[in-house]
Every structure is written in structure tokens, then in C-alpha cells.
mmCIF file of C-alpha atoms and ligand atoms in Angstrom:
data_model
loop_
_atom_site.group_PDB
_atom_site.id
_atom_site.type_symbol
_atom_site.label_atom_id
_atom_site.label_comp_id
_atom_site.label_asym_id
_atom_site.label_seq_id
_atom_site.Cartn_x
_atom_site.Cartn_y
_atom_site.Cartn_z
ATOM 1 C CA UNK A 1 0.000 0.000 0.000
ATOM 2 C CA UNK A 2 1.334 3.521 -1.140
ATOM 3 C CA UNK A 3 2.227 5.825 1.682
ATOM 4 C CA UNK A 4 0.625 8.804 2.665
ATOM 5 C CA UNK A 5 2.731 11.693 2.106
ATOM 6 C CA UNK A 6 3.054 15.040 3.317
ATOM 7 C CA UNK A 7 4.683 17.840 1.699
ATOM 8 C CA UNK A 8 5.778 21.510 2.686
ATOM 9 C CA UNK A 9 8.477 24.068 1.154
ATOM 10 C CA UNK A 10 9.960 27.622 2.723
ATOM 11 C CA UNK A 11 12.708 29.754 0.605
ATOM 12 C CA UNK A 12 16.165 29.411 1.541
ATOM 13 C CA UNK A 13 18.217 32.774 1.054
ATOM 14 C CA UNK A 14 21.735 32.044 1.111
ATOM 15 C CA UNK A 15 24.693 34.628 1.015
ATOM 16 C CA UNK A 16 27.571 34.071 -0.731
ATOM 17 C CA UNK A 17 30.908 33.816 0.599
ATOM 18 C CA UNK A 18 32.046 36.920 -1.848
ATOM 19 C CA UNK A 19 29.963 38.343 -4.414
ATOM 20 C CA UNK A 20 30.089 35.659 -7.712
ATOM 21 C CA UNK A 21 30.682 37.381 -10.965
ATOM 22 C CA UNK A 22 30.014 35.732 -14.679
ATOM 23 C CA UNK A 23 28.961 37.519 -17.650
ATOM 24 C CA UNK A 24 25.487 38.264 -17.057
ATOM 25 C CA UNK A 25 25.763 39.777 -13.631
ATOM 26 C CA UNK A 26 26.546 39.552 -9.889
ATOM 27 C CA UNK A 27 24.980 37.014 -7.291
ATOM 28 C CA UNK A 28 25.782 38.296 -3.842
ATOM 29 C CA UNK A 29 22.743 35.687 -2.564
ATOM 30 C CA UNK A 30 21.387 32.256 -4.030
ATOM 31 C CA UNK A 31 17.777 32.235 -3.617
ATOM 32 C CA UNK A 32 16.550 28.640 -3.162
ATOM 33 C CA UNK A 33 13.212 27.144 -2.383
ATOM 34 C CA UNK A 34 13.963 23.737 -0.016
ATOM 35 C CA UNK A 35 11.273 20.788 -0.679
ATOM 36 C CA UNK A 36 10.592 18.207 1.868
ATOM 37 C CA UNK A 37 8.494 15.098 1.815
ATOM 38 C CA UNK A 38 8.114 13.020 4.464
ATOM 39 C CA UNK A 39 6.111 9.451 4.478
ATOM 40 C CA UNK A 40 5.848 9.869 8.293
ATOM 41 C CA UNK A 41 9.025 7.774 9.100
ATOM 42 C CA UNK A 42 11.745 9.174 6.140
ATOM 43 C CA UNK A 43 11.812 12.666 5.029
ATOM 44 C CA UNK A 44 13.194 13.274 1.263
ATOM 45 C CA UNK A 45 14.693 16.575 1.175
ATOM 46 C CA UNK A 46 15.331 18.392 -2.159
ATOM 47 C CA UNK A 47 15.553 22.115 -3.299
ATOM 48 C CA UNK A 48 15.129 24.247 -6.522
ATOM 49 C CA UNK A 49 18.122 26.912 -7.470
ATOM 50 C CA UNK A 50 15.764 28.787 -9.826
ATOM 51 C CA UNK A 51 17.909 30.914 -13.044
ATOM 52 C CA UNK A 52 16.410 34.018 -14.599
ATOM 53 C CA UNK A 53 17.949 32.740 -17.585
ATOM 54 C CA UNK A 54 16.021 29.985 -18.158
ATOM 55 C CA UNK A 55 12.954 31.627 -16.875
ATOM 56 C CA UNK A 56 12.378 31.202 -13.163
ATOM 57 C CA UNK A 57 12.663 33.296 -9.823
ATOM 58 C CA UNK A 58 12.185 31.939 -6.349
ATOM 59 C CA UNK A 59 8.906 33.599 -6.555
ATOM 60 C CA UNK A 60 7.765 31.440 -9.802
ATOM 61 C CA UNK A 61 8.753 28.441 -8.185
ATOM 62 C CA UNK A 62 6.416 29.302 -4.771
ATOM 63 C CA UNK A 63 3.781 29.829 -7.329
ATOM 64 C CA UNK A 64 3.910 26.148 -9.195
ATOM 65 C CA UNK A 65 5.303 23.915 -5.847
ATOM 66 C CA UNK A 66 1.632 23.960 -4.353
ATOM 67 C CA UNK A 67 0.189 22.224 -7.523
ATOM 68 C CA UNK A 68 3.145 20.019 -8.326
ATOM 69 C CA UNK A 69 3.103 19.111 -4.402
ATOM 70 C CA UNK A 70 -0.755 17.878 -4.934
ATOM 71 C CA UNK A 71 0.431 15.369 -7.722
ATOM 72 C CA UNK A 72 2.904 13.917 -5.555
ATOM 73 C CA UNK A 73 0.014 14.199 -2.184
ATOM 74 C CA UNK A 74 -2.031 12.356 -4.599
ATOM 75 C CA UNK A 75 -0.168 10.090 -6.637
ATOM 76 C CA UNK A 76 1.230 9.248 -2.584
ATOM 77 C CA UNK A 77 4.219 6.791 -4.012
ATOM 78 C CA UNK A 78 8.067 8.306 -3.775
ATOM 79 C CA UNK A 79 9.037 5.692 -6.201
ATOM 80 C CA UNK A 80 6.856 6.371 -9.063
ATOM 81 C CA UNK A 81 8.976 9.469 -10.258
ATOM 82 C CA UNK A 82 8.048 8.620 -13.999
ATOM 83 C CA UNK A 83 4.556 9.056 -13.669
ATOM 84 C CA UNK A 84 4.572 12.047 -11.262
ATOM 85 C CA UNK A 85 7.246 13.511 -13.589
ATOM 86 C CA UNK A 86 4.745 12.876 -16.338
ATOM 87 C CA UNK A 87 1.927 14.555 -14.695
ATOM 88 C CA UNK A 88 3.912 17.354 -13.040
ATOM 89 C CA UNK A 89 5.172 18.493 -17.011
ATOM 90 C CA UNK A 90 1.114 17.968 -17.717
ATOM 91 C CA UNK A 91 -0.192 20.175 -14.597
ATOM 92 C CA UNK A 92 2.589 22.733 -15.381
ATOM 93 C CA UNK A 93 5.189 22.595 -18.133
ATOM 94 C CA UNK A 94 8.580 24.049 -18.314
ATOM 95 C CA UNK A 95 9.508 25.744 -14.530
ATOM 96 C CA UNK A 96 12.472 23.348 -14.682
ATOM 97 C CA UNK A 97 13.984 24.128 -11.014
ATOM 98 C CA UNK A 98 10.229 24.192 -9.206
ATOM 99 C CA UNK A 99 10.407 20.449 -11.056
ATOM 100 C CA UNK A 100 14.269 19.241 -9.746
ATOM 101 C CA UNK A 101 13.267 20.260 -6.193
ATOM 102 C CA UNK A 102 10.244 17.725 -6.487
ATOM 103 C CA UNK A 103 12.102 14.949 -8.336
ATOM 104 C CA UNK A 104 14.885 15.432 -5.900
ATOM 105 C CA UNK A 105 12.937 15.481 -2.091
ATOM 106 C CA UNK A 106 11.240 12.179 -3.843
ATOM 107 C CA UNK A 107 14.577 10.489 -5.204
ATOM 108 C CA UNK A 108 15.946 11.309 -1.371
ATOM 109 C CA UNK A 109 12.962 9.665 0.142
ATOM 110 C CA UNK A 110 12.886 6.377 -2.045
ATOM 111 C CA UNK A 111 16.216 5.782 -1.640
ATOM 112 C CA UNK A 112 16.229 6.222 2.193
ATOM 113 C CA UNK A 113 13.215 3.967 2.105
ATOM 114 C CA UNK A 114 15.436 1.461 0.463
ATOM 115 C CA UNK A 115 17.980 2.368 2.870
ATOM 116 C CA UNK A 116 20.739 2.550 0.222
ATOM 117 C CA UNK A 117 22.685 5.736 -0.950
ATOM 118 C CA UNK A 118 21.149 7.083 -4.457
ATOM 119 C CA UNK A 119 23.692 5.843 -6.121
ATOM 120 C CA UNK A 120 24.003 2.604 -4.857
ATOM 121 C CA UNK A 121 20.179 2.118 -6.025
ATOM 122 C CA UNK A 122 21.259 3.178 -9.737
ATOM 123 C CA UNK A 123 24.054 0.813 -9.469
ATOM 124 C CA UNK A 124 26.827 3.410 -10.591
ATOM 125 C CA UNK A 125 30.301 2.710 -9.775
ATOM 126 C CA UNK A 126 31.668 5.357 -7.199
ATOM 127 C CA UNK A 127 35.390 4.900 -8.475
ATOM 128 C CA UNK A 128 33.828 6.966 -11.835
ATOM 129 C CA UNK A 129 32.967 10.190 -10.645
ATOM 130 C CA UNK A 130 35.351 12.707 -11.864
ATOM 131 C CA UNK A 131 37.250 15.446 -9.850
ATOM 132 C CA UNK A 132 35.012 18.129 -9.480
ATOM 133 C CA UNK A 133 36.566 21.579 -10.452
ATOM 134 C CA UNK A 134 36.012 24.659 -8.059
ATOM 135 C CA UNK A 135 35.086 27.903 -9.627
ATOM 136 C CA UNK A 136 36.546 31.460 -9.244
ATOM 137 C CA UNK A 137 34.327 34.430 -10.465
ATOM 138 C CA UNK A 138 35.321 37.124 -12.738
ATOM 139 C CA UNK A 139 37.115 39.782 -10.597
ATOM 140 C CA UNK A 140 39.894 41.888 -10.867
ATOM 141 C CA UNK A 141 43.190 39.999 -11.786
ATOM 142 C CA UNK A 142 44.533 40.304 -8.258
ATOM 143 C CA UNK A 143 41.451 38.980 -6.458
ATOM 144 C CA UNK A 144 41.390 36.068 -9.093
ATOM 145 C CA UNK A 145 45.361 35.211 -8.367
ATOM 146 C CA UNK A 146 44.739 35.244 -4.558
ATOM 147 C CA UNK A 147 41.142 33.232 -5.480
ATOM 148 C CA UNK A 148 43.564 30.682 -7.563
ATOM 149 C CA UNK A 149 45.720 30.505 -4.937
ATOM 150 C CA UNK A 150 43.509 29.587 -1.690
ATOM 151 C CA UNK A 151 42.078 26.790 -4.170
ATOM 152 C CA UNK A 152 45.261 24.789 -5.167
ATOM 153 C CA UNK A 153 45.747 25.262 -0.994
ATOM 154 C CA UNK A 154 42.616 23.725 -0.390
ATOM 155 C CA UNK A 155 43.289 21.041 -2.308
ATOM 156 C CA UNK A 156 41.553 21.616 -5.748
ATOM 157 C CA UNK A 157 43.380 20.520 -9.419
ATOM 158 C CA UNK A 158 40.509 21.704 -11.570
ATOM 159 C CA UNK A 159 39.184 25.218 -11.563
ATOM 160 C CA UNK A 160 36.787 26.621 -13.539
ATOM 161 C CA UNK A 161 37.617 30.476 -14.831
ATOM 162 C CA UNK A 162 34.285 32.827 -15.451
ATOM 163 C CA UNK A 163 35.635 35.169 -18.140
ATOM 164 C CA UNK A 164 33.618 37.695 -20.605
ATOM 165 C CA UNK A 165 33.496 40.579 -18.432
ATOM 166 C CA UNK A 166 36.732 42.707 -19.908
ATOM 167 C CA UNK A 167 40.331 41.819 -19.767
ATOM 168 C CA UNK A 168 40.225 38.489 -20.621
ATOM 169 C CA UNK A 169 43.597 37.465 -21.036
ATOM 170 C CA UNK A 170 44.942 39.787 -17.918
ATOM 171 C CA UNK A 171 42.399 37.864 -15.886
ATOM 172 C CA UNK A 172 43.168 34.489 -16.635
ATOM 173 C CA UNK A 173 46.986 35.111 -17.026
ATOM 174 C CA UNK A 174 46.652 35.586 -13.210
ATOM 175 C CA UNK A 175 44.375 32.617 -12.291
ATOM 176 C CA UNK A 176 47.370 30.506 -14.048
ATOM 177 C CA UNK A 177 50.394 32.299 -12.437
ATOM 178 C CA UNK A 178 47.892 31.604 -9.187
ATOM 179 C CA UNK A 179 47.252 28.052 -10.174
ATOM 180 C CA UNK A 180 50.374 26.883 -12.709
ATOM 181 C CA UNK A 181 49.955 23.200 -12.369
ATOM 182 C CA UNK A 182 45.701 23.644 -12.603
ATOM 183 C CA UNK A 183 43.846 21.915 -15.155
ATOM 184 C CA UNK A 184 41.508 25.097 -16.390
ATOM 185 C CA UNK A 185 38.433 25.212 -18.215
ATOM 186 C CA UNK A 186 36.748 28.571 -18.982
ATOM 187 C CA UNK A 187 33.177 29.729 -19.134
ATOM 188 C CA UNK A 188 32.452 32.706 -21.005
ATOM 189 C CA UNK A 189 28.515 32.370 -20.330
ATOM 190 C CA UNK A 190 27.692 33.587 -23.992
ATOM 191 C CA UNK A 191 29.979 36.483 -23.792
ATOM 192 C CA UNK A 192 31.579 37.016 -26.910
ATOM 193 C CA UNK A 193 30.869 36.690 -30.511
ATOM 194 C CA UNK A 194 32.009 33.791 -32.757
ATOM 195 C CA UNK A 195 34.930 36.212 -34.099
ATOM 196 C CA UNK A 196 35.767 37.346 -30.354
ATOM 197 C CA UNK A 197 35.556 33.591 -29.173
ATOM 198 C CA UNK A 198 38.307 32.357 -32.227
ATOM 199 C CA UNK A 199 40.874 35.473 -31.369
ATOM 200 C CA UNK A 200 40.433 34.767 -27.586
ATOM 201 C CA UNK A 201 40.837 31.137 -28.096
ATOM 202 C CA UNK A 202 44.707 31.448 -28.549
ATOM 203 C CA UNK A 203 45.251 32.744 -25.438
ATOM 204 C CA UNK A 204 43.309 30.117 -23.522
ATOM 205 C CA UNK A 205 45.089 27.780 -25.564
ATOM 206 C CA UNK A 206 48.636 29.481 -24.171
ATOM 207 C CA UNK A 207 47.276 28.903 -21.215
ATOM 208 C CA UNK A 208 45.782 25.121 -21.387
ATOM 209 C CA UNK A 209 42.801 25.542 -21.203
ATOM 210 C CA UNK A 210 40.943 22.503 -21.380
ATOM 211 C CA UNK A 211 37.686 23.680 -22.863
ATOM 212 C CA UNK A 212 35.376 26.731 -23.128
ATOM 213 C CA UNK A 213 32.263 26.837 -22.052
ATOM 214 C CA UNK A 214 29.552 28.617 -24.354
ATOM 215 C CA UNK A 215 31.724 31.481 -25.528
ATOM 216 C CA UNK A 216 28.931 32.902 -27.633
ATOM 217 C CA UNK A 217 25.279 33.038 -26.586
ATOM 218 C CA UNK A 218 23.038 29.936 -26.191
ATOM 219 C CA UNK A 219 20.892 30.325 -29.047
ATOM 220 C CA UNK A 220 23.750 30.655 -31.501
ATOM 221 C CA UNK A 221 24.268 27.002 -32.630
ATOM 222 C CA UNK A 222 25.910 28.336 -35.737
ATOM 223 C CA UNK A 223 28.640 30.043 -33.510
ATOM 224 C CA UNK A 224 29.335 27.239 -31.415
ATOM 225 C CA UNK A 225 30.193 25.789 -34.692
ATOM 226 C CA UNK A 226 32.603 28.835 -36.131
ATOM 227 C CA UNK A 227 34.496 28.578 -32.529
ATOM 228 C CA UNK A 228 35.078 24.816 -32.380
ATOM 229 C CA UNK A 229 35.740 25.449 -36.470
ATOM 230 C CA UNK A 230 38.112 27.819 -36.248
ATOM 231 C CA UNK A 231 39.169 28.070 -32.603
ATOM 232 C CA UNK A 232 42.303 26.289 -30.563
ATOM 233 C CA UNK A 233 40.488 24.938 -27.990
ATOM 234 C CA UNK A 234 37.424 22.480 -27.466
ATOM 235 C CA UNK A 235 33.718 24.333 -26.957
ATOM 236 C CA UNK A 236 31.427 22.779 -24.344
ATOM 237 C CA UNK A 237 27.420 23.694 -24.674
ATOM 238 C CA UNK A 238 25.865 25.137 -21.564
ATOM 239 C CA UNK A 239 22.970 27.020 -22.267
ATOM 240 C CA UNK A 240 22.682 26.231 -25.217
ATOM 241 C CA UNK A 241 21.184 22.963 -23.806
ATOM 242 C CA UNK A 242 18.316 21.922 -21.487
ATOM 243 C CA UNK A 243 16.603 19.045 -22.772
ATOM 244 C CA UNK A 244 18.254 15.767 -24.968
ATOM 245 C CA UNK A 245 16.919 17.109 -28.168
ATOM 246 C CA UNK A 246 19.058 19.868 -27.468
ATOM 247 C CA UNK A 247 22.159 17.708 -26.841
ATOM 248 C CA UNK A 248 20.825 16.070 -29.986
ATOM 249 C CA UNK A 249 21.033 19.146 -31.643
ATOM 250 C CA UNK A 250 24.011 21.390 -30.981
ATOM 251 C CA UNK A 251 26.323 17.697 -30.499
ATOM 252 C CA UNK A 252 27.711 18.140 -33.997
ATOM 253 C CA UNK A 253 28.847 21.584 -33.080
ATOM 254 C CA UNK A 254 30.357 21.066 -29.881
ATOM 255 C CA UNK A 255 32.674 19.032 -28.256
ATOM 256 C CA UNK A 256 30.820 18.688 -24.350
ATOM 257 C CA UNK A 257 27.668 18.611 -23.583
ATOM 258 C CA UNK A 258 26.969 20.050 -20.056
ATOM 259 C CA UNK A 259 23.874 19.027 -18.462
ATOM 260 C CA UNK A 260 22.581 19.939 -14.789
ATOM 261 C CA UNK A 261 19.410 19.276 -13.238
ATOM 262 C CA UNK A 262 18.271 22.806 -12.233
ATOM 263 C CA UNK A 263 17.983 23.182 -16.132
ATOM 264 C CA UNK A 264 16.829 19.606 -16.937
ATOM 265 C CA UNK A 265 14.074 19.480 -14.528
ATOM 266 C CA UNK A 266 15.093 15.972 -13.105
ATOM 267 C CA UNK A 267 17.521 12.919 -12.247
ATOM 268 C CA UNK A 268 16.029 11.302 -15.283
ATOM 269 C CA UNK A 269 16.245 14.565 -17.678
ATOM 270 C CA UNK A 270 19.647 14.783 -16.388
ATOM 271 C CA UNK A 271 20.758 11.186 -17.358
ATOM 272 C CA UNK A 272 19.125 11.280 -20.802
ATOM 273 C CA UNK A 273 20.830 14.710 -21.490
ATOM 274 C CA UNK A 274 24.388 12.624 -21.186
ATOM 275 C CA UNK A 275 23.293 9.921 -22.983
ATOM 276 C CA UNK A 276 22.129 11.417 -25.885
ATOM 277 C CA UNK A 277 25.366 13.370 -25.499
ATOM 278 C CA UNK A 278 27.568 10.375 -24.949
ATOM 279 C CA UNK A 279 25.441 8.762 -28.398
ATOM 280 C CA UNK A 280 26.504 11.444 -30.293
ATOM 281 C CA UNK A 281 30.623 11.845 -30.023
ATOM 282 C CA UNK A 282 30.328 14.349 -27.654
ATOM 283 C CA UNK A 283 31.608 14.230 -23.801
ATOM 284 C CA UNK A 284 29.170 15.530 -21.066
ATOM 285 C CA UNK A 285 29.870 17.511 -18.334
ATOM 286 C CA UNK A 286 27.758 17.988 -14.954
ATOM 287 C CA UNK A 287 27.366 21.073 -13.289
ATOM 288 C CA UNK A 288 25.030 22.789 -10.817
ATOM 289 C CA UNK A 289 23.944 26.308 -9.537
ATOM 290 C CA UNK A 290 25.160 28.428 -6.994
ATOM 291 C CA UNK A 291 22.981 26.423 -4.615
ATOM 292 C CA UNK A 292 22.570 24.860 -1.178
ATOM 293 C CA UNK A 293 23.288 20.832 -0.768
ATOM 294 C CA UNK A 294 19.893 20.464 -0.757
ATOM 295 C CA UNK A 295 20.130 21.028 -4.438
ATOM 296 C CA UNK A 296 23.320 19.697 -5.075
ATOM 297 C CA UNK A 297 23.573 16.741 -3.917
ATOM 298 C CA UNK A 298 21.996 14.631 -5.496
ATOM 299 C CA UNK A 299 23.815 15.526 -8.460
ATOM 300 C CA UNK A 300 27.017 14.089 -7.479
ATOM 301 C CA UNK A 301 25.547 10.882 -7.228
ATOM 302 C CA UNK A 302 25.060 11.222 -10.914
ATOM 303 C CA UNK A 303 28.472 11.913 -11.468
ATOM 304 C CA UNK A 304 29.831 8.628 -12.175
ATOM 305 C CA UNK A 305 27.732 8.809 -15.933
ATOM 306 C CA UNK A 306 29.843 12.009 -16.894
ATOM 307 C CA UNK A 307 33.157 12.893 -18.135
ATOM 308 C CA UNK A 308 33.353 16.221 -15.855
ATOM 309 C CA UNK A 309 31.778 17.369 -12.942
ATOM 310 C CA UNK A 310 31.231 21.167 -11.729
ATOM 311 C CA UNK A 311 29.635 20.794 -8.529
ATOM 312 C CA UNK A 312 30.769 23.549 -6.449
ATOM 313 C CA UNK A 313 27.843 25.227 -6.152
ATOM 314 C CA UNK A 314 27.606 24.958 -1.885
ATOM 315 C CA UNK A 315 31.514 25.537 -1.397
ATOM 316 C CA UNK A 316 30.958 29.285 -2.819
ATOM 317 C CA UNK A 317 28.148 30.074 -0.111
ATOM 318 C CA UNK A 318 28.969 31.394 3.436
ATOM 319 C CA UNK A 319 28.109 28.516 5.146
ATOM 320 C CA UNK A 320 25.082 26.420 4.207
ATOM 321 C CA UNK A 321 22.512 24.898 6.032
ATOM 322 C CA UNK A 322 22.760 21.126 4.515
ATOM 323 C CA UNK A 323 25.339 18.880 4.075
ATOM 324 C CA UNK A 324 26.248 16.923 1.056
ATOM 325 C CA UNK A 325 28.578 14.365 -0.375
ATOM 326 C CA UNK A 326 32.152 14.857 0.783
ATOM 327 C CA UNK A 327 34.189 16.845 -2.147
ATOM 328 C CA UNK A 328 37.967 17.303 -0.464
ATOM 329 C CA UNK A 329 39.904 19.050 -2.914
ATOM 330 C CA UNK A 330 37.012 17.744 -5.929
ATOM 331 C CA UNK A 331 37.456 14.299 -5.397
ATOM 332 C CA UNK A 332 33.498 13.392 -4.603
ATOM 333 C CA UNK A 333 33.636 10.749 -2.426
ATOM 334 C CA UNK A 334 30.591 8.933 -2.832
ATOM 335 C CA UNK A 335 32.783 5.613 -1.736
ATOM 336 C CA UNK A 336 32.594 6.935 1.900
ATOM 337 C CA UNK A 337 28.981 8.018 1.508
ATOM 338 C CA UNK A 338 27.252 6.029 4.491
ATOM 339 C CA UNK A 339 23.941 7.176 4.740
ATOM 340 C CA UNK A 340 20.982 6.645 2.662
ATOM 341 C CA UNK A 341 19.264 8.734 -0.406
ATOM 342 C CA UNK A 342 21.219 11.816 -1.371
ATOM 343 C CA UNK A 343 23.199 12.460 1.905
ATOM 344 C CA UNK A 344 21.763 15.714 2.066
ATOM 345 C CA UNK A 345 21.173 16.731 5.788
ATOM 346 C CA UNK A 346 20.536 18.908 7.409
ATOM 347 C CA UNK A 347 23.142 20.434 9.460
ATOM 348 C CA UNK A 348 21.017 21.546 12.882
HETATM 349 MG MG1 LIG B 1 28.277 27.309 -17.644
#
């Protein structure tokens, strides 16, 4: 017999550690809107990091959780996330974030009903899950050396450069002379032009860069194309893609495919996203939002299915009020991961 279960959400408003800086603007708090659902012995916990860019605010996802919360009241089963996905994309559609905070609390509580870890119930292979790389904002040069700097210190090999906001190559000249044995990847955030993105590619290149993320702006498939074309390092699509058939359809333009379930609007959405990726040549990449655990993650336990992992999102607030998976240094340690569902706890 199908639980009853009972539901309840409250905003989370979370300051940042320092101000966060990419090309569209500065975050200085991540507003996110916690989910729990409880069967009256397990409580699934799960949170939405709503983006402007891709059409949501907090307050948009307070307005859709009470009906999608009624689906899952009155469906009343945690484990049948296809069909309450289903009907949740039928009662509302798009509102990807409000959807990833319900398919989240749910994939928390089914797995702590099973009593095994999230990943453990997909049956992915801990040893898989790549290094995690730690982001530092777009700043001036100085802040981003010192930024560099405290990273390496804490442990971190991968970082993860926001550019597109003037002096480029100063900036991430620094974050290298901060960080010289690194491995750097770049996000532009749909900065630059195709023509920008080629010239500017040399200097990343100087620089090893690994890849750049959406150099030119997400509905410019025919630029992501130009860049990897003509330009001297790999191009990764970010927001240029939300769903599979988007993976689908920028994969012969791009070399990585990044995927993350604020965008996706679930575990399953996520998955699909690197599969269709992975079917098509291309690598995939996971990332995440400036966000609470609560959010978060459950995305590393996805991690083992990708070829990168940005999942940083908690380490750049003040403090927050959830814990997650371990992440010393990047290395997600869902090996050591000893609780049930998506480990994320809260902390009082
Ligand atoms: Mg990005």
C-alpha cells in the first residue's frame, strides 16, 4: 500500500561567501526554495536553485510547488517518479527548477526507504565520478590570483575560470600564475561573438585551457560551430542545452555537452541529457547552480555517468545549512557516503 505523504516548502536565502561574478551579472545571494516530503518515518529533502535565464525566480517556483506538491500528495508513491514527472510536465510545463526540487525530495525519500545511498540504487560505480573543479568568479586579476591561490591550498586541481566581463587574457593570465599546475576550463557564459571567441581562443590555448564553455550566446548554434571550427580549444554547450533534443542538436557543433538538473528538470532529464550526449561523439559535463546541498547533492551521485563534474555550487556560499557528499579538494567521495538517499542533511 502507497504511503501517505506530506509535503511543505519555505525559501532558503543564502549569502555568498564573496559576491560571484560571470557575464550576465553579480549574485551576492542564491535564492533557493527547499522541498521536503516526508512518508511519516523518512523525510526526502530536495531544493530548486531557480535561473532568470532559463525563466524562473524563487517567486515562480512558490507559485507552481503547491500544484506540483498535490500530484505527488495524490499520486502518494516516492518511487513512481516517472509518472509524477509525467503529470507534473502535464499540470505545469517548463519551470524546470520548481520540477528538480520535487524529483529530488522524492529520489531522497525512495532511496532512504530502500535504505541505500542514491547511487548505490542506480548501481553506478563510485570509483567513476570525476574530480570536481572549483570555480573562481570574474574579478579583478589580483582577487582572481589570490582566489587561484587559496584553491590549489585547499586542495583543488581543476578550476573553472568565469571570463567575458573585460580583460580576458589579464584575468586568466593571473588565475594561471595563481594556479600553474591547474587543469583550467573557462566559461564565457555567452559572452563574446564567434569572431571574439576564435581570437580569444589562442590565449586560452597558451594557457591550457581545457575547454570553453559557451563562448557565444546559447541560441547561436551556428557560432558554437565557427568557434570549435576555427578556434584552438574544445567548446562545451551550456545554455545552449536543457533538454536531450538539445544535446541532440548542438552535439555536432560542440565538443561537451553540459547538463545539470536545475535546467533539466530531473535525475532522469539529467541522465538522458548525457546519454544522448555520450550517443553522439560528444563528452558531457555535470554542473550545478550556486545552490545549497539540498540542491546539489543529489547531483554528485550522478556523477559517475559524466566525463566532468562542476559541482561547487555549496563551497561558494557562506556557510550552508545542509550537508552533502564529501568533495575534499574535488574528489566526490561517494565511496565513503554512508547514509541513505542523497546524503543531504541537514546540518542543525
Ligand atoms: Mg556554464
Amino acid at each position: 500500500m502507497s504511503p501517505d505523504l506530506d509535503t511543505e516548502f519555505e525559501r532558503l536565502s543564502l549569502p555568498l561567501a564573496d559576491p560571484f561574478t560571470i557575464a550576465r551579472g553579480t549574485t551576492e545571494t542564491a535564492e533557493n526554495v527547499l522541498v521536503r516530503i516526508s512518508d511519516g518515518t523518512h523525510e526526502g529533502i530536495g531544493a530548486a536553485a531557480p535561473s532568470s535565464y532559463y525563466g524562473e525566480t524563487p517567486e515562480t517556483v512558490e507559485a507552481v510547488l503547491p500544484e506540483y506538491l498535490e500530484v505527488v500528495e495524490r499520486v502518494g508513491d516516492p518511487h513512481a517518479r516517472q509518472r509524477i514527472e509525467r503529470e507534473l510536465r502535464q499540470v505545469v510545463g517548463r519551470n524546470p527548477a520548481a520540477r528538480a526540487a520535487v524529483d529530488i525530495a522524492l529520489a531522497d525519500l525512495a532511496a532512504k526507504r530502500l535504505d541505500v545511498p542514491l547511487y548505490r540504487q542506480w548501481g553506478l560505480d563510485p570509483a567513476e565520478a570525476p574530480t570536481s573543479s572549483f570555480s573562481i568568479g570574474s574579478a579583478d586579476p589580483e582577487e582572481m590570483r589570490a582566489k587561484a591561490e587559496r584553491a590549489v591550498a585547499d586542495g583543488f586541481s581543476v578550476l573553472k575560470v568565469k571570463l567575458g566581463t573585460g580583460e580576458d587574457a589579464e584575468r586568466l593570465a593571473a588565475v594561471r600564475e595563481g594556479a600553474p599546475e591547474a587543469r583550467i576550463r573557462v566559461d564565457a557564459n555567452g559572452a563574446w561573438t564567434p569572431g571574439e571567441a576564435v581570437a580569444r581562443s589562442e590565449t586560452l590555448a597558451d594557457h591550457g585551457v581545457e575547454f570553453v564553455e559557451q563562448p557565444v550566446p546559447g541560441d547561436d548554434v551556428a557560432g558554437l560551430r565557427h568557434v570549435r571550427e576555427r578556434g584552438a580549444v574544445p567548446v562545451a554547450a551550456d545554455e545552449s542545452v536543457e533538454t536531450a533534443a538539445d544535446a541532440a542538436r548542438v552535439a555536432d557543433a560542440v565538443d561537451v555537452v553540459v547538463a545539470k538538473v536545475q535546467k533539466c528538470g530531473s535525475l532522469r532529464a539529467t541522465r538522458e541529457v548525457a546519454a544522448v550526449a555520450h550517443a553522439h561523439g560528444c563528452e558531457a559535463m555535470l554542473g550545478c547552480m550556486v545552490a545549497s546541498n539540498a540542491s546539489i547533492a543529489a547531483s554528485a551521485h550522478l556523477a559517475p555517468l559524466f566525463d566532468y563534474v562542476d559541482l561547487d555550487g555549496s563551497l561558494l556560499l557562506d556557510s550552508d545549512p545542509f550537508d552533502g557528499v564529501p568533495m575534499p579538494g574535488g574528489d566526490i567521495d561517494l565511496g565513503g557516503v554512508d547514509r541513505p538517499g542523497t546524503t543531504a542533511v541537514d546540518r542543525c
